[in-house]
Coordinates of C-alpha atoms and ligand atoms in Angstrom, one line a residue:
M12 CA 0.1 0.0 0.3
N13 CA 0.7 3.6 -1.3
T14 CA 1.4 4.8 2.7
Q15 CA 1.7 9.0 1.1
T16 CA -1.3 9.4 0.3
V17 CA -5.0 8.1 1.0
I18 CA -6.7 8.2 -2.8
V19 CA -10.4 8.6 -2.3
R20 CA -13.3 6.3 -4.2
S21 CA -16.9 6.2 -5.0
P22 CA -18.1 3.1 -3.3
A23 CA -21.1 3.7 -6.0
T24 CA -18.5 3.8 -9.5
L25 CA -15.0 2.4 -8.3
E26 CA -13.8 6.1 -9.7
K27 CA -10.6 7.5 -8.6
I28 CA -12.1 10.6 -6.6
A29 CA -8.9 11.9 -4.6
E30 CA -5.9 11.7 -3.3
L31 CA -4.9 14.1 -0.2
P32 CA -0.5 13.3 1.4
V33 CA -1.4 11.7 4.5
S34 CA 0.2 13.2 8.5
Q35 CA 3.7 11.5 9.2
A36 CA 3.7 11.3 13.0
A37 CA 5.5 14.3 12.4
D38 CA 2.3 16.6 10.8
V39 CA 0.5 15.2 13.4
R40 CA 2.5 16.3 16.6
A41 CA 2.8 19.6 14.7
A42 CA -1.3 19.1 14.7
V43 CA -1.3 19.4 18.0
A44 CA 1.1 21.4 19.5
R45 CA -0.6 24.3 17.5
G46 CA -3.8 23.3 17.9
R47 CA -2.1 23.6 22.5
E48 CA -1.9 27.0 21.2
A49 CA -5.2 27.8 20.1
Q50 CA -6.8 26.3 22.4
N51 CA -5.1 28.4 25.0
L52 CA -7.1 32.4 23.6
W53 CA -10.1 29.7 23.1
Q54 CA -11.0 28.3 27.1
R55 CA -11.1 31.6 28.1
T56 CA -14.5 32.9 26.0
S57 CA -17.6 32.7 27.0
F58 CA -20.0 29.8 26.3
T59 CA -22.3 32.6 24.8
E60 CA -19.5 33.3 23.0
R61 CA -18.4 30.2 22.2
A62 CA -22.3 29.3 20.9
K63 CA -22.2 32.3 18.9
V64 CA -19.6 30.3 16.5
L65 CA -22.0 27.1 16.6
Y66 CA -24.8 29.1 15.2
R67 CA -23.1 30.7 12.7
L68 CA -22.2 26.5 11.8
R69 CA -25.0 24.9 11.6
D70 CA -26.4 28.0 9.5
L71 CA -23.4 27.3 6.3
L72 CA -23.9 23.6 7.3
L73 CA -26.9 24.9 4.9
D74 CA -26.0 26.7 3.1
E75 CA -23.6 24.0 2.1
G76 CA -26.2 21.3 1.6
D77 CA -25.6 20.8 -1.9
K78 CA -21.8 20.3 -2.3
L79 CA -21.9 18.2 1.2
G80 CA -24.5 16.8 0.0
D81 CA -22.5 16.4 -3.3
I82 CA -19.1 14.7 -0.5
L83 CA -21.4 12.3 0.4
T84 CA -22.8 10.7 -1.4
A85 CA -19.4 10.7 -3.8
E86 CA -17.4 8.5 -1.0
T87 CA -19.9 6.8 1.4
G88 CA -22.3 5.7 -1.9
R89 CA -25.1 6.6 0.2
P90 CA -28.2 8.3 -1.8
R91 CA -28.7 12.3 -1.0
A92 CA -31.9 11.8 1.0
E93 CA -29.8 9.7 4.0
V94 CA -27.4 13.1 3.8
F95 CA -30.0 15.6 4.6
G96 CA -32.3 13.2 6.9
A97 CA -29.2 11.8 9.1
E98 CA -25.9 13.2 8.8
L99 CA -27.3 16.9 8.3
F100 CA -30.1 16.8 10.1
Y101 CA -28.5 14.5 13.6
L102 CA -25.7 17.9 13.1
C103 CA -28.7 20.4 12.9
D104 CA -29.9 19.7 15.9
A105 CA -26.4 18.7 17.5
I106 CA -25.3 22.0 17.7
G107 CA -28.5 23.7 18.5
S108 CA -29.2 21.7 21.4
W109 CA -24.9 21.5 22.8
A110 CA -25.1 25.7 22.3
K111 CA -27.8 26.0 24.2
K112 CA -26.6 22.5 27.3
S113 CA -23.6 23.0 26.8
V114 CA -23.5 25.8 29.5
D115 CA -25.6 23.5 32.5
Y116 CA -24.0 20.5 31.5
L117 CA -20.4 22.5 33.2
R118 CA -21.8 24.6 35.8
P119 CA -19.1 25.1 38.2
E120 CA -21.6 22.9 41.1
K121 CA -21.4 23.0 44.7
I122 CA -21.3 19.4 46.4
R123 CA -22.6 19.1 50.4
P124 CA -20.4 17.4 51.8
H125 CA -22.0 14.6 54.2
F126 CA -19.4 14.9 57.0
P127 CA -20.6 17.3 59.4
L128 CA -17.2 18.8 60.4
M129 CA -17.0 19.2 56.2
K130 CA -19.8 21.7 57.1
F131 CA -18.0 24.0 57.6
K132 CA -16.5 24.1 54.3
K133 CA -17.8 25.2 50.8
V134 CA -17.0 22.2 48.5
V135 CA -17.5 23.3 44.5
S136 CA -16.9 21.2 41.3
T137 CA -15.2 22.8 38.2
Y138 CA -15.0 21.3 34.6
S139 CA -12.3 22.6 32.9
P140 CA -10.9 21.6 29.5
R141 CA -8.3 18.8 28.7
G142 CA -6.5 20.3 25.8
V143 CA -6.5 18.9 22.8
I144 CA -8.4 16.2 22.1
G145 CA -8.3 13.5 19.5
I146 CA -11.1 11.5 17.6
I147 CA -10.8 8.6 15.9
S148 CA -13.1 8.1 13.5
P149 CA -14.9 5.1 10.7
W150 CA -16.3 6.0 7.9
N151 CA -20.1 5.7 7.8
F152 CA -21.2 9.0 8.9
P153 CA -18.3 11.0 8.2
L154 CA -19.5 14.0 9.2
T155 CA -21.1 13.5 12.0
M156 CA -18.4 11.2 13.1
T157 CA -15.7 13.9 12.9
L158 CA -17.4 17.3 12.8
G159 CA -20.1 16.5 15.6
E160 CA -18.0 14.6 17.8
A161 CA -15.6 17.4 17.7
I162 CA -18.5 19.8 18.9
P163 CA -18.7 19.1 22.5
A164 CA -14.9 18.7 22.7
L165 CA -15.2 22.6 21.5
M166 CA -17.9 23.9 23.6
A167 CA -16.1 22.8 26.6
G168 CA -12.7 25.4 25.9
N169 CA -10.5 22.1 24.0
A170 CA -8.8 22.5 20.6
V171 CA -9.4 19.4 18.5
V172 CA -7.3 18.0 16.1
V173 CA -9.6 14.5 13.9
K174 CA -8.0 11.7 12.6
P175 CA -11.4 10.6 9.9
S176 CA -11.3 7.2 7.6
E177 CA -9.3 7.3 5.3
L178 CA -11.8 5.7 3.5
T179 CA -14.0 8.7 3.9
P180 CA -11.6 12.3 4.0
L181 CA -13.7 14.8 2.3
S182 CA -16.4 15.7 4.9
A183 CA -13.9 16.2 7.9
V184 CA -11.7 18.5 5.8
F185 CA -14.6 20.6 4.3
G186 CA -16.7 20.8 7.8
S187 CA -13.0 22.0 9.4
A188 CA -13.0 25.0 6.7
I189 CA -16.3 25.5 7.0
A190 CA -15.7 25.5 10.8
V191 CA -12.7 28.8 10.2
R192 CA -15.6 30.5 8.4
A193 CA -17.7 29.9 11.2
G194 CA -15.4 31.3 13.5
F195 CA -13.4 28.9 15.5
P196 CA -9.9 30.1 15.1
E197 CA -7.3 28.9 13.0
N198 CA -6.4 25.8 14.2
L199 CA -8.7 25.1 16.6
F200 CA -10.7 22.3 15.0
Q201 CA -7.8 20.7 12.3
V202 CA -8.2 16.9 10.3
V203 CA -4.9 14.9 10.5
V204 CA -5.6 12.6 7.0
G205 CA -4.2 8.6 7.3
Y206 CA -3.6 5.3 7.8
G207 CA -3.9 3.7 11.6
E208 CA -0.4 5.1 12.3
T209 CA -1.7 8.5 12.0
G210 CA -4.5 7.7 14.8
E211 CA -1.0 5.9 16.4
A212 CA 0.3 9.2 16.4
L213 CA -2.4 11.0 17.6
V214 CA -2.2 8.1 20.8
D215 CA 1.0 9.5 21.2
C216 CA 0.6 13.2 21.7
A217 CA -3.5 14.2 22.0
D218 CA -4.9 14.5 25.7
M219 CA -7.6 12.1 25.5
I220 CA -8.2 10.4 22.7
A221 CA -12.4 9.7 21.2
F222 CA -12.0 6.2 19.6
T223 CA -15.2 5.3 17.6
G224 CA -14.6 2.0 15.1
S225 CA -14.5 -1.8 15.6
V226 CA -13.6 -3.3 19.3
E227 CA -10.3 -4.9 17.3
T228 CA -8.9 -0.6 16.7
G229 CA -10.0 -0.1 19.6
R230 CA -7.9 -2.4 21.9
R231 CA -5.6 -1.0 20.0
V232 CA -6.1 2.4 20.8
V233 CA -6.7 1.3 24.7
R234 CA -3.0 -0.5 24.4
R235 CA -1.4 2.2 23.1
A236 CA -3.7 5.2 25.4
A237 CA -2.4 3.0 28.3
E238 CA 1.3 3.7 27.8
R239 CA 0.3 6.9 28.6
L240 CA -2.6 7.3 31.3
I241 CA -4.0 9.3 28.4
P242 CA -7.4 8.9 28.8
V243 CA -9.5 7.4 26.3
S244 CA -14.1 6.9 25.4
L245 CA -15.1 3.8 23.4
E246 CA -18.2 3.9 21.2
L247 CA -17.5 0.1 19.6
G248 CA -19.6 -2.4 16.8
G249 CA -22.9 -3.4 17.7
K250 CA -24.4 -6.7 17.4
D251 CA -28.4 -5.4 18.3
P252 CA -30.6 -7.2 18.2
M253 CA -34.8 -6.1 18.0
I254 CA -37.6 -8.2 19.7
V255 CA -41.1 -8.4 18.4
L256 CA -43.8 -9.6 20.5
K257 CA -46.6 -12.1 20.3
D258 CA -48.7 -8.4 20.3
A259 CA -47.0 -5.9 18.8
D260 CA -48.6 -4.3 16.0
L261 CA -46.8 -5.9 13.2
D262 CA -46.7 -3.4 10.4
R263 CA -45.0 -0.7 12.7
A264 CA -42.5 -3.6 13.4
A265 CA -42.0 -4.5 10.0
G266 CA -41.2 -0.7 9.1
A267 CA -39.1 -0.7 11.8
C268 CA -37.1 -3.3 11.7
V269 CA -36.5 -2.9 7.3
W270 CA -36.0 0.7 7.9
G271 CA -34.2 -0.1 11.4
A272 CA -32.3 -3.0 10.0
L273 CA -31.1 -1.1 6.0
M274 CA -30.2 2.6 6.7
N275 CA -27.4 3.3 5.1
S276 CA -27.1 -0.1 3.7
G277 CA -26.3 -1.6 7.4
Q278 CA -24.2 0.9 8.4
I279 CA -25.0 1.6 11.6
C280 CA -23.4 1.0 15.4
T281 CA -26.8 0.6 15.7
S282 CA -28.5 -1.1 13.1
I283 CA -30.5 -4.1 13.6
E284 CA -28.5 -7.2 13.2
R285 CA -30.4 -9.7 14.7
V286 CA -34.3 -10.0 14.7
Y287 CA -36.0 -12.7 17.7
V288 CA -40.5 -13.6 17.1
E289 CA -42.4 -15.5 18.7
A290 CA -44.2 -17.7 17.2
P291 CA -47.7 -16.7 17.0
V292 CA -46.8 -14.1 15.0
Y293 CA -43.3 -15.0 12.8
Q294 CA -45.2 -15.9 9.7
E295 CA -46.6 -12.5 9.4
F296 CA -44.0 -10.9 10.7
T297 CA -41.7 -11.9 8.0
D298 CA -43.7 -12.0 5.0
K299 CA -44.6 -8.2 6.2
V300 CA -41.1 -7.9 5.9
G301 CA -40.1 -9.7 2.6
A302 CA -42.2 -7.8 1.0
K303 CA -41.2 -4.9 2.0
V304 CA -37.5 -5.5 1.1
R305 CA -38.8 -6.6 -1.9
A306 CA -39.7 -2.9 -2.6
I307 CA -36.2 -1.5 -1.9
R308 CA -34.8 0.2 -4.7
Q309 CA -30.5 0.0 -5.4
G310 CA -28.5 2.6 -7.3
P311 CA -26.5 5.0 -7.5
S312 CA -27.7 8.0 -5.0
E313 CA -27.7 10.5 -8.7
N314 CA -31.2 7.6 -9.2
E315 CA -34.7 7.7 -7.0
V316 CA -33.1 5.0 -4.7
D317 CA -33.7 3.6 -0.6
I318 CA -30.1 2.6 -0.3
G319 CA -27.2 3.0 -1.7
S320 CA -23.4 1.4 -1.7
M321 CA -21.8 0.1 1.2
T322 CA -18.7 2.3 2.2
S323 CA -15.7 -0.8 1.8
E324 CA -15.5 -3.5 0.3
E325 CA -14.1 -5.2 3.2
Q326 CA -16.6 -5.0 4.7
L327 CA -19.2 -5.8 1.8
K328 CA -16.8 -9.5 1.9
K329 CA -17.2 -9.6 5.5
V330 CA -21.3 -9.3 4.7
A331 CA -20.9 -12.1 1.7
A332 CA -19.2 -14.4 3.9
Q333 CA -20.8 -14.3 6.5
V334 CA -24.0 -15.0 4.2
D335 CA -22.5 -17.6 2.9
Q336 CA -21.6 -19.3 6.4
A337 CA -24.8 -19.1 7.7
V338 CA -26.7 -20.8 4.7
A339 CA -24.0 -23.3 4.3
K340 CA -25.6 -24.2 7.7
G341 CA -28.9 -24.6 6.9
A342 CA -30.2 -21.0 6.4
R343 CA -33.1 -19.5 4.0
A344 CA -32.9 -16.8 1.9
L345 CA -36.0 -15.2 1.5
T346 CA -34.8 -12.5 -0.1
G347 CA -31.3 -11.7 -1.2
G348 CA -27.9 -13.5 0.0
R349 CA -25.8 -11.9 -3.2
R350 CA -23.7 -9.2 -4.8
N351 CA -26.2 -7.2 -6.5
P352 CA -25.0 -8.3 -9.9
N353 CA -26.4 -5.9 -11.5
L354 CA -23.9 -2.9 -10.3
P355 CA -20.5 -2.1 -10.7
G356 CA -20.0 -0.5 -7.1
F357 CA -19.2 -2.1 -3.7
Y358 CA -23.4 -3.2 -3.5
Y359 CA -25.3 -5.7 -1.4
E360 CA -28.3 -7.1 -1.7
P361 CA -30.9 -6.1 0.5
T362 CA -31.2 -9.3 2.6
V363 CA -33.9 -11.6 4.1
L364 CA -32.1 -14.7 7.0
L365 CA -34.9 -17.2 7.9
D366 CA -34.3 -20.3 9.9
V367 CA -31.7 -18.7 11.6
N368 CA -29.9 -19.8 14.9
Q369 CA -26.4 -18.4 17.4
S370 CA -23.9 -21.3 15.9
M371 CA -24.1 -18.8 12.9
E372 CA -21.7 -15.4 12.8
V373 CA -24.6 -13.7 11.5
M374 CA -26.9 -14.2 14.3
M375 CA -23.1 -13.4 16.9
E376 CA -20.5 -10.8 14.9
E377 CA -21.1 -8.1 13.1
T378 CA -23.3 -7.1 10.1
F379 CA -21.9 -4.0 8.8
G380 CA -24.6 -4.6 5.8
P381 CA -27.9 -5.2 5.0
V382 CA -28.6 -7.6 6.1
I383 CA -31.6 -9.2 8.2
P384 CA -31.5 -11.9 10.0
I385 CA -35.4 -13.3 11.5
M386 CA -35.8 -15.9 14.5
K387 CA -38.6 -18.0 15.6
V388 CA -38.4 -17.9 19.5
S389 CA -41.0 -19.5 21.9
D390 CA -41.5 -17.0 24.8
A391 CA -40.6 -13.1 25.8
E392 CA -37.9 -15.2 27.3
E393 CA -35.9 -17.0 25.4
A394 CA -35.7 -13.5 23.7
L395 CA -34.0 -11.5 25.5
R396 CA -31.4 -14.6 26.7
L397 CA -30.6 -15.3 22.4
A398 CA -30.4 -10.7 22.8
N399 CA -28.3 -11.5 25.7
D400 CA -25.9 -14.1 24.5
S401 CA -23.1 -11.1 22.7
R402 CA -20.2 -10.0 23.2
Y403 CA -21.3 -6.7 22.3
G404 CA -23.7 -4.6 24.2
L405 CA -24.8 -1.5 22.0
S406 CA -27.7 -1.0 21.3
G407 CA -31.3 -2.6 20.6
S408 CA -35.3 -1.8 19.9
I409 CA -38.6 -3.9 21.6
F410 CA -41.9 -4.0 19.9
S411 CA -45.5 -4.5 21.8
R412 CA -48.2 -3.1 22.5
N413 CA -48.0 -3.8 26.4
G414 CA -46.2 -1.0 27.3
A415 CA -44.9 -1.9 30.6
H416 CA -43.8 -5.4 29.9
A417 CA -41.7 -3.9 27.1
F418 CA -40.1 -1.8 29.7
R419 CA -39.2 -4.5 31.6
L420 CA -37.6 -6.4 29.6
A421 CA -36.2 -3.5 27.4
E422 CA -33.8 -2.2 32.1
K423 CA -33.3 -6.6 31.4
L424 CA -31.6 -6.6 27.4
Q425 CA -28.0 -5.7 27.8
S426 CA -27.0 -3.4 25.5
G427 CA -27.2 0.8 26.5
S428 CA -29.7 1.9 24.9
V429 CA -33.2 0.5 24.1
C430 CA -35.7 1.8 21.3
I431 CA -38.8 1.1 22.3
N432 CA -41.8 1.1 18.6
D433 CA -38.6 2.4 18.0
S434 CA -35.2 1.6 15.8
L435 CA -32.3 3.5 15.5
V436 CA -33.1 6.1 17.1
T437 CA -31.6 6.3 20.8
F438 CA -28.8 8.1 18.7
I439 CA -30.4 11.1 17.0
V440 CA -31.2 12.0 20.9
P441 CA -28.2 14.8 21.3
D442 CA -29.6 15.4 24.8
A443 CA -29.2 11.8 26.7
P444 CA -26.3 10.1 26.8
M445 CA -25.0 6.8 24.6
G446 CA -22.7 4.4 25.3
G447 CA -22.0 0.5 25.1
T448 CA -21.5 -2.1 27.5
K449 CA -19.5 -5.2 27.4
E450 CA -17.5 -4.7 23.7
S451 CA -19.2 -2.3 22.8
G452 CA -17.7 -0.1 24.9
F453 CA -17.5 2.1 26.8
G454 CA -17.6 5.8 27.8
Y455 CA -20.6 7.9 26.2
R456 CA -21.1 10.7 23.6
H457 CA -24.2 12.8 23.5
G458 CA -26.1 14.4 27.2
A459 CA -24.1 15.6 30.8
E460 CA -22.0 12.7 30.7
G461 CA -20.2 13.3 26.6
I462 CA -19.3 16.8 27.1
R463 CA -18.0 16.3 30.2
K464 CA -15.6 13.4 29.3
F465 CA -13.6 16.2 27.2
C466 CA -12.7 18.1 31.0
Q467 CA -10.6 18.2 34.0
Q468 CA -13.3 17.8 36.9
K469 CA -12.0 18.7 40.0
T470 CA -13.1 19.6 42.9
I471 CA -11.5 22.8 45.1
V472 CA -12.5 23.0 48.6
I473 CA -13.1 26.5 50.9
D474 CA -12.4 26.5 54.1
R475 CA -15.3 29.5 55.7
F476 CA -13.7 30.7 58.7
G477 CA -10.5 31.7 58.5
L478 CA -9.4 29.9 62.3
K479 CA -5.9 30.1 63.0
E480 CA -6.0 26.8 63.2
E481 CA -7.6 23.4 63.2
F482 CA -8.3 20.9 65.5
P483 CA -6.5 18.1 63.0
W484 CA -3.4 20.0 62.6
Y485 CA 0.1 19.9 64.4
P486 CA 0.6 19.6 67.7
T487 CA 0.1 15.4 67.7
T488 CA -1.4 14.8 71.3
S489 CA -2.5 11.3 72.5
K490 CA -5.3 13.8 74.1
K491 CA -6.3 14.5 70.5
A492 CA -5.8 11.4 69.9
A493 CA -8.2 10.3 72.8
Q494 CA -10.9 13.2 71.8
L495 CA -10.7 12.0 67.7
R496 CA -11.5 9.0 68.8
H497 CA -14.8 10.1 70.8
L498 CA -15.6 12.7 68.2
L499 CA -16.2 10.0 65.8
N500 CA -17.4 8.2 67.9
L501 CA -19.7 10.8 68.7
L502 CA -20.2 11.0 65.0
C503 CA -20.5 7.6 63.8
R504 CA -21.5 5.0 65.6
S505 CA -25.0 3.7 66.0
G506 CA -27.6 4.3 68.9
W507 CA -27.9 7.0 71.1
R508 CA -27.0 5.6 73.8
N509 CA -24.1 5.3 72.1
K510 CA -23.5 9.0 71.1
F511 CA -24.1 10.4 74.8
R512 CA -21.3 7.7 76.1
A513 CA -18.7 9.2 73.2
F514 CA -20.0 12.9 74.3
K515 CA -19.6 13.3 78.1
G516 CA -16.3 10.8 76.7
L517 CA -15.4 14.9 74.8
A518 CA -17.1 16.8 77.1
K519 CA -14.4 15.2 80.3
G520 CA -11.7 16.5 77.7
Ligands
LIG602 P1 -11.9 0.9 12.4 O1 -11.5 0.1 13.6 O2 -11.3 0.1 11.3 O3 -11.3 2.0 11.9 C1 -11.6 3.6 13.2 C2 -10.7 4.7 12.8 O4 -9.7 3.6 13.4 C3 -10.5 4.9 11.5 O5 -9.8 6.4 11.0 C4 -9.1 4.2 11.8 O6 -7.4 4.2 9.9 C5 -8.6 4.6 12.5 N1 -7.2 3.5 13.0 C6 -6.5 1.5 12.2 N2 -5.9 1.9 13.4 C7 -5.3 2.2 14.3 C8 -4.3 1.8 15.1 N3 -4.1 1.1 15.1 N4 -4.7 3.4 15.6 C9 -5.5 4.0 15.8 N5 -6.2 4.6 15.1 C10 -6.6 3.7 13.8 O7 -13.4 1.0 12.3 P2 -14.2 1.4 10.8 O8 -14.0 -0.3 9.9 O9 -13.4 3.0 9.5 O10 -15.6 1.3 11.4 C11 -16.7 0.9 10.7 C12 -16.8 -0.2 13.1 O11 -16.9 1.4 13.9 C13 -18.5 -0.4 13.5 O12 -17.4 -1.7 13.8 C14 -18.9 -0.1 13.8 O13 -20.0 -0.6 14.3 C15 -18.4 1.2 15.2 N6 -18.9 2.3 14.9 C16 -19.5 2.9 16.2 C17 -20.1 4.0 16.8 C18 -20.9 3.3 18.2 O14 -21.3 5.1 18.0 N7 -20.5 3.3 19.2 C19 -20.2 5.0 15.5 C20 -20.2 4.3 14.3 C21 -19.1 3.1 14.3

């Protein structure tokens, strides 16, 4: 592989659309050093000033909708409607949310100490920026995962250096140019382009890493960051289950399933990747899903289509291998089940697989592609057991007309978020924390946790009375030790009689 440049190809046509120089380790160090200087001034700005820049950024993103549409469809192969419906819709809302709420999320908090003697002190917890945040991103949402991820870090007063995926760097590069036009200071938000080595160089010099990507790379990033003991947040893969109970609205469930599994050709961390359906409604549900999937139009973004190409050839091969393995083990493709032979790019046909079981990779490993494996289960308990039988725990969805039952199941599902009677929407609530459990990662994006992770939380304890000396200070005497013991008994021992005894001891001196 040529490691001097990154060649960006359209996954829909396979044509070369750009070639960018790779940022070497020295370039990354220089970017972080420039970021540090810019951050020095930026951290002194108020939330109001930062919010103003964000609102200008939002307007510019909307002004540049056509250009962004061109770039995003070219480098991802997705239909244009998804660029607006997914990336820009989300980003514009997220910008509004961070612009309004960051000041509350990061307001110094007054803490009321539990220990009675500490009540004489004032205790405050504050949030200060960490410095330069390194963001390492995947290719599935090239603007959301770069510019979108940077916004809370910038609002918290940090500088950001983003390493976008080598497959889709153009949106991030365009995003950084827009950020400067919006009024972010030069070098506050920078992009370094390259492969894994560029990401490693960023881990070697940033003050924190926010990583989104695969479990395997996430592990490597954590190992490397451990050498420097810098904080890392990890948003990794998922194998999100959908549970359809026999009392579900099957039309809604089927529609949500097809959209939730096929949007962005299934290349979403929170895509529906396996479906467990209670036996009495299995046939009707699969009929409905099959009909909807057969009606999906697939093709290049300039046509009127529902889904485009996949973005990565490597992922397409992985998806094809999983489907082939499942079929070899007895699964049946109700529709699809192969690479689309009529289109030149990375198109995998939208696929519904039946007769699947948990011995198949397609039910156990992440499938970053347009595949819906559906399994019949005898009851909700079996559905829950199979759903939790996974090394991942990102998101999931439950369909039932019994809200209370669905909520109880949602609480038992081992995942960072759950939709009830819906799919995919957990990601688009920038006001609520979203993260993974098990191998889906740790740390949160969104909500208070999603901005506080970019801050150093600091506790400041302030003396109120200015006494010349405090009781525990030197000199240490045996009398003081006895008094301290009485005091401890008075404050902490249970039972009034014991407390009274301690009080008497203390009064005696
Ligand atoms: P990936 O792990 O292959 O790459 C992610 C990024 O890491 C890329 O920019 C890559 O260049 C970089 N990288 C590679 N090796 C590195 C190293 N040694 N050190 C530092 N950086 C390195 O993932 P991908 O294929 O780009 O993305 C798909 C994955 O992302 C899927 O597993 C998907 O579920 C996950 N994802 C998760 C979320 C979430 O919120 N949990 C969101 C989107 C995508």
